[in-house]
């Protein structure tokens, strides 16, 4: 008897994708597919686990090591747990629509097993097949890949189920049949060519951060006269949320990150100087307060400050510098109900302390306090919140000191 062999069928993992160049496609895959396709980077760095792993996994680990950083004992590895928690919160709906994970960039180390014709003419959609055991490595987004493995290994730990994870689609881009050198180059380009966002600026974008939300409420509470059609304009329209500093031609007068520094210092006083680049959670507010009480006290105090001193904001004076705003915040903190009674100020006392300060950007007032004067006499306010905020606060709160007299032109 002669048994005929079946017609050749390519078996493996099938993905629906869309090519965007001759050697790369984009698409989405399920979490079960992801953890099946790409081994856990954390386990690949465990020598004991790797020793007992299959040859395919060991070969994958060797290839991964050529194009990726280590997870173990690095900040990248430490971020995996918090990333997994963030993803879990998003999947569970606890973050609303305000959460996101970037597409993971994969490298398929060899040629594809199969690639279909267009599924529907004109759409570009195709089906590709990856044979089991093929080396697919995350060359960008590996922390996220590891976090998905953490979630799938123990979903109950994160308040999830396998069924919930199975419904999630993970966006990806896949580069096919590139050399190791090309894969390394993509890793470099993705991690080095981009400009890293300053942490203070990034924090000012975080809408789950209490200080950021409060900064927006302060700006919303103030309306100012900018001599445009005799109409009052919300101060929020004069706050730049996308830059580290306001340019000369920008219509805005202050950055959101600087306004956030003012808010944090008003809440915490001097200890707020070290929190300017940290997330402020409602359960970390000063003892004896809560979000409602803090908002009810800080918003009116800062709204008055912005209103009274708007001409100085409009002229881009020293008051718009982050360090000066942080020092002002420390002074405002003394007028809050939770301030140390030994140093407490009334709102009118605070107003009087600020009344005779010279806000012009001149060395005779601010050199050595919030800025440094160069050889030409031009002031540089780049010292930052932590460096100069305390000196500014001392100058504001203690008029009799040398710095206090200096900023008052005495």
Short mmCIF file of C-alpha atoms in Angstrom, two decimals:
data_model
loop_
_atom_site.label_atom_id
_atom_site.label_comp_id
_atom_site.label_asym_id
_atom_site.label_seq_id
_atom_site.Cartn_x
_atom_site.Cartn_y
_atom_site.Cartn_z
CA UNK A 1 0.00 0.00 0.00
CA UNK A 2 1.22 3.50 -0.82
CA UNK A 3 0.06 6.41 1.35
CA UNK A 4 0.14 9.72 -0.45
CA UNK A 5 1.36 12.77 1.50
CA UNK A 6 -1.03 15.70 2.05
CA UNK A 7 -0.69 18.92 0.10
CA UNK A 8 1.97 21.09 1.72
CA UNK A 9 0.47 23.39 4.32
CA UNK A 10 2.60 25.96 6.15
CA UNK A 11 1.86 25.70 9.86
CA UNK A 12 2.60 28.25 12.52
CA UNK A 13 1.37 31.44 14.13
CA UNK A 14 -0.69 33.53 11.73
CA UNK A 15 -1.01 37.30 12.05
CA UNK A 16 -3.06 39.76 10.03
CA UNK A 17 -0.76 42.63 9.11
CA UNK A 18 -0.27 45.58 6.80
CA UNK A 19 3.16 46.20 5.22
CA UNK A 20 4.52 49.75 5.48
CA UNK A 21 7.83 49.04 3.77
CA UNK A 22 9.40 46.10 1.96
CA UNK A 23 10.75 44.50 5.13
CA UNK A 24 8.29 45.63 7.82
CA UNK A 25 4.63 45.27 8.77
CA UNK A 26 2.27 46.56 11.45
CA UNK A 27 -0.64 44.89 13.18
CA UNK A 28 -2.05 43.70 16.48
CA UNK A 29 -1.84 40.37 18.28
CA UNK A 30 -3.46 38.83 21.33
CA UNK A 31 -1.62 38.54 24.63
CA UNK A 32 -1.57 34.68 24.43
CA UNK A 33 0.03 34.99 20.99
CA UNK A 34 2.59 37.48 22.30
CA UNK A 35 3.74 35.27 25.18
CA UNK A 36 3.90 32.27 22.86
CA UNK A 37 5.81 34.10 20.14
CA UNK A 38 8.38 35.91 22.32
CA UNK A 39 9.89 34.19 25.38
CA UNK A 40 10.04 36.11 28.66
CA UNK A 41 13.19 38.28 28.68
CA UNK A 42 13.34 37.94 32.46
CA UNK A 43 13.42 34.14 32.28
CA UNK A 44 16.02 34.25 29.53
CA UNK A 45 18.36 36.04 31.93
CA UNK A 46 17.83 33.42 34.65
CA UNK A 47 20.81 31.08 34.21
CA UNK A 48 19.15 28.18 36.06
CA UNK A 49 15.95 28.45 34.03
CA UNK A 50 17.86 28.85 30.80
CA UNK A 51 20.00 25.79 31.48
CA UNK A 52 16.87 23.62 31.59
CA UNK A 53 15.19 25.38 28.65
CA UNK A 54 14.79 24.01 25.14
CA UNK A 55 17.40 24.59 22.50
CA UNK A 56 15.08 27.02 20.72
CA UNK A 57 14.77 29.17 23.85
CA UNK A 58 18.53 29.12 24.42
CA UNK A 59 19.15 30.19 20.82
CA UNK A 60 16.58 32.96 21.25
CA UNK A 61 18.36 34.17 24.42
CA UNK A 62 21.68 34.29 22.58
CA UNK A 63 20.18 36.31 19.74
CA UNK A 64 18.36 38.64 22.13
CA UNK A 65 21.64 39.38 23.95
CA UNK A 66 23.06 40.74 20.69
CA UNK A 67 20.47 43.50 20.35
CA UNK A 68 19.07 44.22 23.83
CA UNK A 69 20.06 45.59 27.23
CA UNK A 70 19.98 43.46 30.35
CA UNK A 71 16.93 43.54 32.60
CA UNK A 72 18.53 42.08 35.70
CA UNK A 73 19.80 44.60 38.26
CA UNK A 74 18.90 47.58 36.06
CA UNK A 75 16.29 50.32 36.24
CA UNK A 76 14.72 48.81 33.15
CA UNK A 77 14.11 45.58 35.06
CA UNK A 78 12.85 47.44 38.13
CA UNK A 79 10.23 49.17 35.97
CA UNK A 80 8.60 45.89 34.88
CA UNK A 81 6.41 45.51 37.97
CA UNK A 82 5.06 49.06 37.89
CA UNK A 83 4.50 48.77 34.13
CA UNK A 84 2.51 45.56 34.65
CA UNK A 85 0.39 47.28 37.32
CA UNK A 86 -0.21 50.23 35.00
CA UNK A 87 -1.32 47.95 32.15
CA UNK A 88 -3.54 45.95 34.52
CA UNK A 89 -5.22 49.14 35.76
CA UNK A 90 -5.84 50.15 32.16
CA UNK A 91 -7.25 46.78 31.16
CA UNK A 92 -9.57 46.81 34.18
CA UNK A 93 -10.90 50.22 33.17
CA UNK A 94 -9.56 52.03 36.23
CA UNK A 95 -7.72 54.62 34.12
CA UNK A 96 -10.61 55.40 31.77
CA UNK A 97 -9.45 56.34 28.29
CA UNK A 98 -6.37 58.12 29.59
CA UNK A 99 -3.84 55.32 29.26
CA UNK A 100 -1.73 53.89 26.48
CA UNK A 101 1.11 51.52 25.63
CA UNK A 102 3.23 52.13 22.52
CA UNK A 103 3.45 49.52 19.76
CA UNK A 104 6.18 46.96 20.45
CA UNK A 105 8.91 46.72 17.83
CA UNK A 106 9.79 43.11 16.97
CA UNK A 107 12.59 41.69 14.85
CA UNK A 108 11.93 38.48 12.94
CA UNK A 109 15.47 37.17 12.53
CA UNK A 110 14.88 35.16 9.33
CA UNK A 111 12.50 35.03 6.38
CA UNK A 112 8.80 34.49 6.92
CA UNK A 113 7.31 31.05 6.52
CA UNK A 114 4.57 32.50 4.33
CA UNK A 115 2.94 35.79 3.36
CA UNK A 116 -0.41 35.83 1.63
CA UNK A 117 -1.66 38.04 -1.14
CA UNK A 118 -3.90 40.96 -0.18
CA UNK A 119 -6.90 39.67 1.73
CA UNK A 120 -9.02 42.39 0.13
CA UNK A 121 -7.64 44.15 -2.95
CA UNK A 122 -6.60 47.72 -2.22
CA UNK A 123 -6.43 47.37 1.57
CA UNK A 124 -2.86 46.13 1.92
CA UNK A 125 -3.97 43.62 4.55
CA UNK A 126 -2.19 40.26 4.41
CA UNK A 127 -1.69 37.18 6.54
CA UNK A 128 1.83 36.20 7.51
CA UNK A 129 2.88 32.92 9.08
CA UNK A 130 5.68 32.50 11.63
CA UNK A 131 6.85 28.94 12.16
CA UNK A 132 7.20 27.68 15.75
CA UNK A 133 10.69 28.16 17.14
CA UNK A 134 11.49 31.16 14.95
CA UNK A 135 13.46 33.84 16.78
CA UNK A 136 11.33 36.95 17.26
CA UNK A 137 12.95 39.54 19.52
CA UNK A 138 11.57 42.79 20.97
CA UNK A 139 14.13 45.42 20.00
CA UNK A 140 12.01 48.26 21.35
CA UNK A 141 9.32 47.85 24.00
CA UNK A 142 10.98 44.97 25.83
CA UNK A 143 9.94 46.27 29.25
CA UNK A 144 6.34 46.18 28.05
CA UNK A 145 6.85 42.68 26.62
CA UNK A 146 8.17 41.50 29.98
CA UNK A 147 5.24 43.17 31.74
CA UNK A 148 2.76 41.24 29.53
CA UNK A 149 4.55 38.03 30.53
CA UNK A 150 4.24 39.00 34.21
CA UNK A 151 0.52 39.58 33.78
CA UNK A 152 -0.05 36.34 31.90
CA UNK A 153 2.03 34.28 34.34
CA UNK A 154 -0.13 35.35 37.29
CA UNK A 155 -3.17 37.42 36.25
CA UNK A 156 -4.90 37.01 39.64
CA UNK A 157 -2.05 38.88 41.31
CA UNK A 158 -3.04 41.92 39.25
CA UNK A 159 -6.78 41.47 39.62
CA UNK A 160 -7.21 40.03 36.12
CA UNK A 161 -8.24 36.74 34.53
CA UNK A 162 -6.91 34.85 31.52
CA UNK A 163 -10.20 35.54 29.77
CA UNK A 164 -9.77 39.31 30.21
CA UNK A 165 -6.19 39.20 28.96
CA UNK A 166 -7.21 37.11 25.96
CA UNK A 167 -9.45 39.95 24.76
CA UNK A 168 -6.62 42.49 24.71
CA UNK A 169 -4.96 43.39 21.41
CA UNK A 170 -1.32 44.48 21.55
CA UNK A 171 -0.15 46.74 18.69
CA UNK A 172 3.20 45.92 17.12
CA UNK A 173 5.51 46.52 14.21
CA UNK A 174 7.59 43.64 12.87
CA UNK A 175 10.86 43.95 10.93
CA UNK A 176 11.57 40.86 8.87
CA UNK A 177 14.84 39.17 7.88
CA UNK A 178 17.12 42.01 8.97
CA UNK A 179 20.77 41.44 9.85
CA UNK A 180 21.92 41.69 13.47
CA UNK A 181 23.64 44.96 12.58
CA UNK A 182 20.40 46.45 11.23
CA UNK A 183 18.45 45.29 14.29
CA UNK A 184 21.06 46.89 16.55
CA UNK A 185 20.81 50.09 14.56
CA UNK A 186 17.04 50.22 15.04
CA UNK A 187 17.57 49.68 18.78
CA UNK A 188 20.03 52.58 18.82
CA UNK A 189 17.82 54.88 16.78
CA UNK A 190 14.76 54.24 18.93
CA UNK A 191 16.61 54.72 22.22
CA UNK A 192 19.09 57.48 21.40
CA UNK A 193 17.91 59.56 18.46
CA UNK A 194 14.71 60.66 20.19
CA UNK A 195 14.88 63.58 22.61
CA UNK A 196 14.17 62.48 26.16
CA UNK A 197 11.36 64.49 27.73
CA UNK A 198 12.47 66.36 30.84
CA UNK A 199 10.90 64.74 33.87
CA UNK A 200 9.40 68.01 35.17
CA UNK A 201 7.76 68.62 31.80
CA UNK A 202 6.50 65.04 31.62
CA UNK A 203 5.00 65.35 35.11
CA UNK A 204 3.11 68.47 34.04
CA UNK A 205 1.29 66.31 31.47
CA UNK A 206 0.14 63.70 34.01
CA UNK A 207 -3.56 64.28 34.60
CA UNK A 208 -3.63 61.67 37.37
CA UNK A 209 -1.16 63.81 39.29
CA UNK A 210 -2.90 65.92 41.94
CA UNK A 211 -0.48 68.83 41.58
CA UNK A 212 -1.03 69.01 37.82
CA UNK A 213 -4.80 69.01 38.24
CA UNK A 214 -4.55 71.70 40.91
CA UNK A 215 -2.30 73.84 38.68
CA UNK A 216 -4.98 73.71 35.99
CA UNK A 217 -7.66 74.70 38.53
CA UNK A 218 -5.59 77.64 39.72
CA UNK A 219 -5.12 78.86 36.13
CA UNK A 220 -8.83 78.35 35.40
CA UNK A 221 -9.76 80.41 38.47
CA UNK A 222 -8.03 83.57 37.22
CA UNK A 223 -9.13 85.97 34.49
CA UNK A 224 -6.80 88.74 33.40
CA UNK A 225 -6.86 91.80 31.17
CA UNK A 226 -4.49 91.44 28.22
CA UNK A 227 -5.74 94.52 26.34
CA UNK A 228 -7.46 92.48 23.65
CA UNK A 229 -10.92 93.83 22.80
CA UNK A 230 -11.28 94.86 26.45
CA UNK A 231 -12.11 91.28 27.36
CA UNK A 232 -10.84 89.31 30.31
CA UNK A 233 -8.94 86.20 29.29
CA UNK A 234 -8.65 83.03 31.39
CA UNK A 235 -5.09 82.75 32.71
CA UNK A 236 -5.07 79.15 31.53
CA UNK A 237 -4.74 80.45 27.95
CA UNK A 238 -1.44 82.02 28.93
CA UNK A 239 0.06 78.80 30.30
CA UNK A 240 2.28 76.79 27.97
CA UNK A 241 1.92 73.06 28.63
CA UNK A 242 4.32 71.78 25.96
CA UNK A 243 7.66 73.48 26.64
CA UNK A 244 10.30 73.66 29.34
CA UNK A 245 10.45 77.42 28.95
CA UNK A 246 8.42 80.10 27.22
CA UNK A 247 9.94 81.66 24.11
CA UNK A 248 10.07 85.38 23.42
CA UNK A 249 7.47 85.12 20.67
CA UNK A 250 5.14 82.73 22.48
CA UNK A 251 1.76 84.16 23.49
CA UNK A 252 1.96 82.34 26.84
CA UNK A 253 3.69 83.88 29.85
CA UNK A 254 4.56 80.85 32.01
CA UNK A 255 4.98 77.09 31.62
CA UNK A 256 2.70 74.54 33.22
CA UNK A 257 5.69 72.81 34.84
CA UNK A 258 6.68 76.11 36.52
CA UNK A 259 3.09 76.67 37.69
CA UNK A 260 3.09 73.11 39.04
CA UNK A 261 6.27 73.89 41.02
CA UNK A 262 4.43 76.85 42.59
CA UNK A 263 1.51 74.60 43.52
CA UNK A 264 3.68 71.85 45.05
CA UNK A 265 5.66 74.33 47.15
CA UNK A 266 2.41 75.92 48.33
CA UNK A 267 1.16 72.50 49.45
CA UNK A 268 4.31 71.15 51.09
CA UNK A 269 6.50 74.17 51.78
CA UNK A 270 10.26 73.56 51.56
CA UNK A 271 9.88 69.80 51.28
CA UNK A 272 8.02 70.44 48.03
CA UNK A 273 11.29 71.43 46.34
CA UNK A 274 12.32 67.78 46.18
CA UNK A 275 8.91 66.70 44.85
CA UNK A 276 8.79 68.81 41.71
CA UNK A 277 9.62 65.80 39.51
CA UNK A 278 7.52 63.30 41.46
CA UNK A 279 3.90 62.31 41.14
CA UNK A 280 1.73 63.81 43.89
CA UNK A 281 -0.90 61.37 45.11
CA UNK A 282 -3.89 62.46 47.15
CA UNK A 283 -3.02 60.03 49.95
CA UNK A 284 0.38 61.75 50.31
CA UNK A 285 -0.94 65.23 51.11
CA UNK A 286 0.17 66.87 54.39
CA UNK A 287 -1.17 65.38 57.61
CA UNK A 288 -4.60 66.62 58.58
CA UNK A 289 -5.54 67.57 55.04
CA UNK A 290 -7.30 66.00 52.11
CA UNK A 291 -7.69 66.95 48.47
CA UNK A 292 -10.76 69.08 49.08
CA UNK A 293 -9.17 71.05 51.91
CA UNK A 294 -5.93 71.62 50.02
CA UNK A 295 -7.77 72.80 46.93
CA UNK A 296 -10.04 75.05 48.98
CA UNK A 297 -7.03 76.81 50.53
CA UNK A 298 -4.40 76.81 47.80
CA UNK A 299 -6.55 77.85 44.83
CA UNK A 300 -7.73 81.18 46.33
CA UNK A 301 -4.24 82.05 47.62
CA UNK A 302 -2.54 81.38 44.30
CA UNK A 303 -5.37 82.88 42.25
CA UNK A 304 -4.89 86.16 44.11
CA UNK A 305 -1.14 85.97 43.62
CA UNK A 306 -1.55 85.52 39.87
CA UNK A 307 -4.12 88.29 39.62
CA UNK A 308 -2.17 90.81 41.71
CA UNK A 309 1.10 90.17 39.90
CA UNK A 310 -0.17 89.57 36.38
CA UNK A 311 1.61 92.64 34.95
CA UNK A 312 4.90 91.04 36.04
CA UNK A 313 3.88 87.75 34.41
CA UNK A 314 2.90 89.58 31.23
CA UNK A 315 6.31 91.29 31.06
CA UNK A 316 8.09 87.90 31.50
CA UNK A 317 9.81 89.21 34.62
CA UNK A 318 11.72 87.14 37.17
CA UNK A 319 8.43 85.97 38.66
CA UNK A 320 7.95 83.55 35.76
CA UNK A 321 11.18 81.63 36.52
CA UNK A 322 10.49 78.17 38.04
CA UNK A 323 12.86 78.77 40.98
CA UNK A 324 11.18 82.09 41.80
CA UNK A 325 7.72 80.51 41.60
CA UNK A 326 8.87 77.67 43.86
CA UNK A 327 10.17 80.22 46.40
CA UNK A 328 6.87 82.06 46.18
CA UNK A 329 5.08 78.78 46.78
CA UNK A 330 7.03 78.24 50.01
CA UNK A 331 5.95 81.69 51.16
CA UNK A 332 2.33 80.94 50.21
CA UNK A 333 2.55 77.69 52.18
CA UNK A 334 3.02 79.76 55.35
CA UNK A 335 -0.50 81.13 54.80
CA UNK A 336 -2.16 77.72 54.59
CA UNK A 337 -4.07 76.29 57.59
CA UNK A 338 -1.68 73.30 57.84
CA UNK A 339 1.50 75.38 57.99
CA UNK A 340 3.74 75.27 61.07
CA UNK A 341 2.09 77.68 63.56
CA UNK A 342 5.52 79.06 64.47
CA UNK A 343 5.92 80.45 60.96
CA UNK A 344 2.30 80.98 59.98
CA UNK A 345 1.28 84.05 57.99
CA UNK A 346 -2.07 85.62 57.30
CA UNK A 347 -3.09 86.25 53.70
CA UNK A 348 -2.61 90.01 54.17
CA UNK A 349 0.81 89.49 55.77
CA UNK A 350 1.82 87.52 52.70
CA UNK A 351 0.47 90.24 50.42
CA UNK A 352 2.57 92.88 52.23
CA UNK A 353 5.72 90.76 51.99
CA UNK A 354 5.35 90.58 48.23
CA UNK A 355 4.31 94.19 47.67
CA UNK A 356 7.76 95.80 47.41
CA UNK A 357 9.70 93.05 45.63
CA UNK A 358 11.42 94.17 42.42
CA UNK A 359 10.51 91.59 39.79
CA UNK A 360 12.54 93.05 36.92
CA UNK A 361 15.10 90.63 35.50
CA UNK A 362 18.08 92.63 36.70
CA UNK A 363 21.27 91.41 38.35
CA UNK A 364 21.06 93.96 41.15
CA UNK A 365 17.92 92.22 42.39
CA UNK A 366 18.31 88.53 41.53
CA UNK A 367 21.99 87.73 41.03
CA UNK A 368 22.95 85.16 43.67
CA UNK A 369 19.36 84.66 44.77
CA UNK A 370 17.57 82.99 41.87
CA UNK A 371 20.02 83.55 39.04
CA UNK A 372 23.65 84.07 38.09
CA UNK A 373 24.95 87.04 36.15
CA UNK A 374 27.31 86.37 33.26
CA UNK A 375 30.24 88.49 32.16
CA UNK A 376 27.89 90.70 30.16
CA UNK A 377 25.58 91.15 33.13
CA UNK A 378 22.87 88.98 31.59
CA UNK A 379 21.01 86.87 34.13
CA UNK A 380 20.71 83.10 33.84
CA UNK A 381 17.76 81.62 35.75
CA UNK A 382 18.61 78.02 34.82
CA UNK A 383 19.60 77.02 38.38
CA UNK A 384 16.29 75.26 38.88
CA UNK A 385 13.74 74.72 41.61
CA UNK A 386 15.89 72.62 43.93
CA UNK A 387 18.96 74.84 43.57
CA UNK A 388 17.42 78.25 44.10
CA UNK A 389 13.87 77.84 45.41
CA UNK A 390 14.97 77.88 49.06
CA UNK A 391 17.07 81.03 48.64
CA UNK A 392 14.16 82.82 46.97
CA UNK A 393 11.84 81.81 49.83
CA UNK A 394 14.30 83.12 52.43
CA UNK A 395 14.61 86.41 50.58
CA UNK A 396 10.82 86.78 50.42
CA UNK A 397 10.10 85.74 54.02
CA UNK A 398 12.97 87.61 55.69
CA UNK A 399 13.12 91.18 54.35
CA UNK A 400 15.86 92.15 56.78
CA UNK A 401 18.43 89.74 55.40
CA UNK A 402 20.90 90.71 52.68
CA UNK A 403 18.97 88.71 50.08
CA UNK A 404 15.68 90.09 51.35
CA UNK A 405 16.91 93.67 50.96
CA UNK A 406 18.42 92.87 47.56
CA UNK A 407 15.21 91.67 45.92
CA UNK A 408 13.48 94.75 47.31
CA UNK A 409 16.06 97.10 45.81
CA UNK A 410 17.29 98.34 49.20
#
